[in-house]
Structures are given as structure tokens and as C-alpha cells.
C-alpha atoms as one frame of an Amber mdcrd trajectory, in Angstrom:
protein
  -0.136  -0.034  -0.018   0.971   3.575  -0.025  -0.017   5.555   3.362   2.117
   8.355   3.299   4.017  10.518   0.778   6.084  13.549  -0.196   5.781  16.365
  -2.224   8.952  18.251  -0.952   9.212  20.821  -3.701   8.186  24.270  -3.233
   8.517  25.928  -6.679   5.641  25.971  -8.599   7.286  26.487 -11.807   9.366
  23.526 -11.380   6.193  21.192 -10.925   4.331  23.130 -13.356   6.913  22.793
 -16.135   7.602  18.869 -15.003   3.651  18.116 -15.596   3.108  20.661 -18.269
   0.031  22.127 -16.222  -0.492  25.739 -14.876  -0.570  25.770 -11.271  -0.488
  29.353 -10.056  -4.551  29.618 -10.544  -5.298  26.183  -9.428  -3.503  26.841
  -6.312  -4.524  30.116  -5.647  -8.171  28.668  -5.703  -7.123  26.412  -3.348
 -10.111  23.796  -3.323 -11.157  22.816   0.375 -13.323  25.701   1.146 -10.825
  28.672   0.596  -8.487  30.115   2.872 -10.508  29.529   6.137 -10.407  25.884
   5.507  -6.713  25.865   4.096  -5.615  27.599   7.362  -7.835  24.962   9.536
  -6.024  22.148   7.366  -2.717  23.561   8.167  -3.387  23.407  11.925  -4.757
  20.060  11.943  -1.952  18.453   9.908   0.141  18.911  12.326   2.203  22.067
  11.548   1.817  21.284   7.591   2.138  25.113   7.582   6.192  25.000   6.217
   8.499  26.648   8.689   9.423  30.000   7.249   8.141  30.706   4.241   4.703
  29.087   3.561   4.421  26.622   0.922   1.870  26.469  -1.939  -1.082  24.288
  -1.065  -0.124  20.560  -1.787   3.648  21.175  -1.735   6.595  21.531   0.557
   5.063  18.518   2.012   7.007  15.741   4.108   4.308  13.793   5.258   1.351
  13.643   3.369  -1.360  11.691   5.062  -4.820  10.348   4.053  -7.867  12.870
   4.136  -5.378  15.625   3.580  -5.216  17.761   0.241  -3.012  16.304  -2.479
  -2.090  18.186  -5.631  -3.716  16.121  -8.559  -3.057  16.751 -12.636  -5.946
  15.552 -15.103  -6.659  15.951 -18.820  -8.946  19.041 -19.983 -12.559  18.430
 -19.664 -12.862  19.176 -23.217 -12.033  15.951 -25.538 -10.422  17.580 -28.157
  -8.178  19.792 -25.610  -7.450  16.297 -23.564  -6.627  15.001 -26.807  -4.107
  17.717 -27.761  -2.715  17.103 -24.349  -4.029  19.917 -22.317  -4.346  19.436
 -18.668  -5.522  21.068 -15.418  -4.558  20.751 -11.768  -6.638  21.050  -8.491
  -6.693  19.700  -4.945  -8.415  16.734  -3.885  -9.202  14.933  -0.910  -6.823
  11.714  -0.655  -9.260   9.136  -0.167 -11.732   8.366  -2.984 -15.099   8.978
  -1.853 -17.605   7.456  -4.486 -20.887   9.235  -5.645 -22.747   6.551  -3.896
 -21.168   7.011  -0.575 -23.290   8.555   2.078 -20.365   9.919   4.254 -16.529
  10.631   4.291 -16.039   7.533   6.152 -15.557   5.426   2.953 -12.656   7.549
   1.872 -10.501   5.972   4.689 -10.699   2.513   3.106  -9.840   3.802  -0.473
  -6.875   5.600  -0.129  -5.157   3.029  -2.470  -6.750   0.895  -5.211  -5.338
  -2.696  -6.252  -4.754  -2.868 -10.094  -5.890  -6.205 -10.085  -9.217  -5.094
  -8.619  -9.847  -1.942 -10.725 -11.888  -3.420 -13.186 -14.069  -5.522 -10.719
 -14.468  -2.927  -8.084 -17.824  -1.267  -7.317 -16.171   2.232  -6.635 -13.156
   1.887  -9.165 -14.914  -0.001 -12.038 -16.955   2.848 -13.615 -13.976   5.229
 -13.340 -10.954   3.583 -14.770 -12.227   3.595 -18.099 -13.021   7.294 -18.512
  -9.906   9.783 -19.012 -11.508  12.207 -16.721 -11.549   9.928 -13.682  -7.685
   8.869 -14.415  -5.186  11.333 -12.913  -1.738  12.101 -12.084  -0.885  12.495
  -8.162   2.288  14.372  -7.874   5.022  13.047  -5.588   8.757  12.818  -4.896
   8.877   9.988  -2.545   6.701   7.493  -0.667   7.250   5.811   2.648   6.647
   2.141   3.819   7.069   0.602   6.936   9.490  -2.332   8.006   7.882  -4.638
  11.008  10.715  -5.026  13.670  11.939  -8.449  14.339  11.063  -8.009  17.826
   7.258  -7.391  17.942   7.601  -5.061  20.359   9.451  -2.788  18.974   8.219
   0.195  16.456   8.056  -0.543  12.918  10.825   1.514  10.779   9.706   3.877
   8.189  11.230   3.666   5.047  11.399   6.392   2.131  11.543   5.347  -1.402
  12.306   7.941  -4.319  12.711   7.657  -8.002  15.562   8.762 -10.042  17.556
  10.575  -7.223  14.322  12.416  -5.699  13.153  13.921  -8.903   9.202  14.584
  -9.030   7.218  11.598 -10.205   3.485  10.713 -11.005   1.433   7.925  -9.284
  -1.300   6.496 -11.189  -4.461   8.171  -9.812  -8.317   7.526  -9.817 -10.526
  10.546  -9.054 -14.276  11.554  -8.969 -16.342  14.237  -7.687 -19.499  14.021
  -5.603 -22.088  17.007  -5.140 -21.354  18.136  -1.460 -22.885  20.533   1.009
 -20.116  21.192   3.498 -17.572  23.877   2.442 -15.380  23.288   5.621 -14.584
  19.648   4.280 -11.211  19.087   2.797 -11.409  18.481  -1.166 -14.357  20.916
  -1.340 -14.487  23.295  -4.198 -16.714  26.430  -4.451 -18.576  24.859  -7.277
 -20.340  22.564  -4.782 -18.661  19.312  -5.271 -15.991  17.301  -3.226 -13.120
  16.068  -5.373 -11.182  12.967  -3.975  -8.716  10.509  -5.337  -6.727   7.039
  -4.635  -3.641   5.903  -5.708  -3.103   2.781  -7.725  -0.788   0.108  -6.120
   0.372  -3.051  -7.554   3.195  -5.698  -6.557   6.607  -4.491  -5.394   9.805
  -4.311  -7.381  13.147  -5.586  -5.794  13.840  -2.483  -3.990  10.346  -2.164
  -2.030   9.679  -5.976  -1.613  11.946  -6.216   1.396  10.051  -3.800   3.027
   6.478  -4.300   1.655   4.487  -6.587  -0.232   2.647  -3.712  -2.494   3.942
  -0.422  -3.771   2.230   2.386  -5.630   2.008   2.088  -9.258   4.431   4.870
 -10.678   4.325   5.954 -14.199   7.596   5.562 -15.656   7.951   8.712 -18.049
   6.090  11.599 -19.149   4.957   9.683 -22.288   3.235   7.034 -19.876   1.969
  10.028 -17.833   0.318  11.642 -21.251  -1.117   8.217 -22.165  -2.485   7.433
 -18.979  -4.658  10.878 -19.163  -5.435  10.265 -22.976  -9.209   9.765 -23.751
  -8.609   6.669 -25.934  -7.077   4.618 -23.747  -8.881   1.498 -23.526  -9.407
   0.018 -19.782  -7.142  -3.258 -20.658  -4.325  -0.721 -21.456  -5.087   1.149
 -18.210  -4.650  -1.767 -16.257  -1.686  -2.857 -17.816   0.185   0.422 -17.384
  -0.011  -0.193 -13.464   2.582  -2.405 -12.928   5.885  -2.038 -10.756   8.664
   0.336 -11.811  11.897  -0.369 -12.670  13.573  -1.069  -9.764  16.923   0.105
 -11.057  15.589   3.766 -11.024  14.732   3.681  -7.251  16.375   4.127  -4.089
  15.382   3.726  -0.551  16.600   4.668   2.920  15.777   4.465   6.642  13.303
   7.496   7.553  12.447   9.084  10.866  10.512   7.121  13.375   8.470  10.152
  14.096   6.647   9.390  11.020   4.827   6.582  13.012   2.594   9.344  14.873
  -0.676   9.185  13.115  -3.692  11.857  13.758  -3.407  15.054  15.587  -0.078
  16.645  15.992   1.600  14.684  13.207   5.011  15.462  12.798   6.104  17.346
   9.445   9.464  18.982   8.182  12.576  17.908   6.164  14.019  15.751   9.415
  11.377  13.220   8.622  13.384  12.395   5.604  16.734  10.715   7.447  16.433
   8.565  10.139  18.321   9.911  13.320  21.736   9.077  14.320  21.948   6.122
  16.790
């Protein structure tokens, strides 16, 4: 699975250029009910507001957790524009909330979507074949936890990166649902709650010693473009969600402060490295 990840970049131009999308307007709009909810989210996310200069929403993050807002890129709503590769960015709630869900609780169980279950799932089956429901989830690292030999000892977090720490995209599935509460994360001023899930797959040789699943990372800009194309078939979409070439990945132990969940979660660059023993 993937239960936490990082988007350490704070420079919107770097991410905008990498994913061929305009970010400034999308992040100014913010999602999540505007400035009031953004301030509330920063407080609730355990000090997610960066030390010093405040980071753009969804960026400058070292401990992105479920239910928080994540930076998502998807194709233009106009099919002709989408075919030409035009894209849009927005913030979405991590944890997919299907249209048939009665409340947000279901999202806690839908932070990840197994690639092998995409077509059979009640939640993901109707979405994976539609280009507007496939998305890129921006990241530059993710965490998994290794169980200690002594069950009484805490698990050790490991951070995994691609190409030496460069930004990359998880294959994602997203949707929107009419929503009444503007205070909820993922809410936008158009009256909808936007939410997304990360597709997972079998692990490669780098991740396997730590965990039996890993996020599906799209291997190139060309693959990212294909994932967003309107003419991508369901079968081809599922086939794209395999493990990334292990030769492109690195891993290192991270700070056990990551083990804390809920209110008061840690946030900051010190989480990336395990403290000296």
C-alpha cells in the first residue's frame, strides 16, 4: 500500500513545467473551502504550514497523509483539448469518496486501489475507463514501514525515491461528488467534493524487502500522457499499473517520528532521514 508520501518541492514553476500544467491559478483557488479551510488544514495536519515561508497548497510536504489535500493533474474536460494534451491541476482529498457514499468514512478505506481489482471494484470499475477519472498524483517520494524482528519494537519507516529524488506521478483514480459542507477538505466552490486514490501494484526488488505492495508509478512523461488520453482502453490502463523498474529507485530509513498518526503529526525535512543512533 501507500499510506504516506512526500511532495517536498515548493517551486510551482518546477512542478508546472514537469507536468505541463498551469499551477498558479489552481493553487490560488485552493479547493477545500478557500482560505479558512486551508488554515484549518494546516493546523490539523500537525504543522503542515512550512517553517518560514509558507509553501503553496499541496507542496512543500514531507508527510502527506490520508484525508489531506493532494496535488492532482488531469486532462482538460474538453475531449479535443484532452487529446491535444491540455491539462488542469487541482487539490483533491486523498481517499476516494464515490458518488454513492453517504459520508466521508468510506474514503479512509479507499486511499489505495489495487491494480488487479480496478475493473471488478464497485467504486473503481466505473471510473478507470473514463479519462477524466484517471489522474496523475504528484509526488517525489513515498514511505513504507518495515516490521521489527521484535514485535514489541516500533516499525521502521523507509522512504523510496525515483531517479535520485526527482518528481514523479502515481497513477491515480479520481471523482467528484455533490457536497454541502464547504469546511470539508476536497470541497471546491463549485459545490463538489473532489477525491482521489493511488493505484497500487506488486512490489519491485527495492520495495519488496519492506512491503508486499507499492504504488503504481508511471515511468515517463509519455506514460503520464497516455494515462490521461481519452482513447486509452481499460485493458491498457490496467496494464500500465505495474511496478517501476527497480534500477531507477532508491530507499533509505526515515525518521520514526513518522509513526505518529492523527492530530499533531510531524511535518518537516527532518522526517526524511533516520536520526543517528
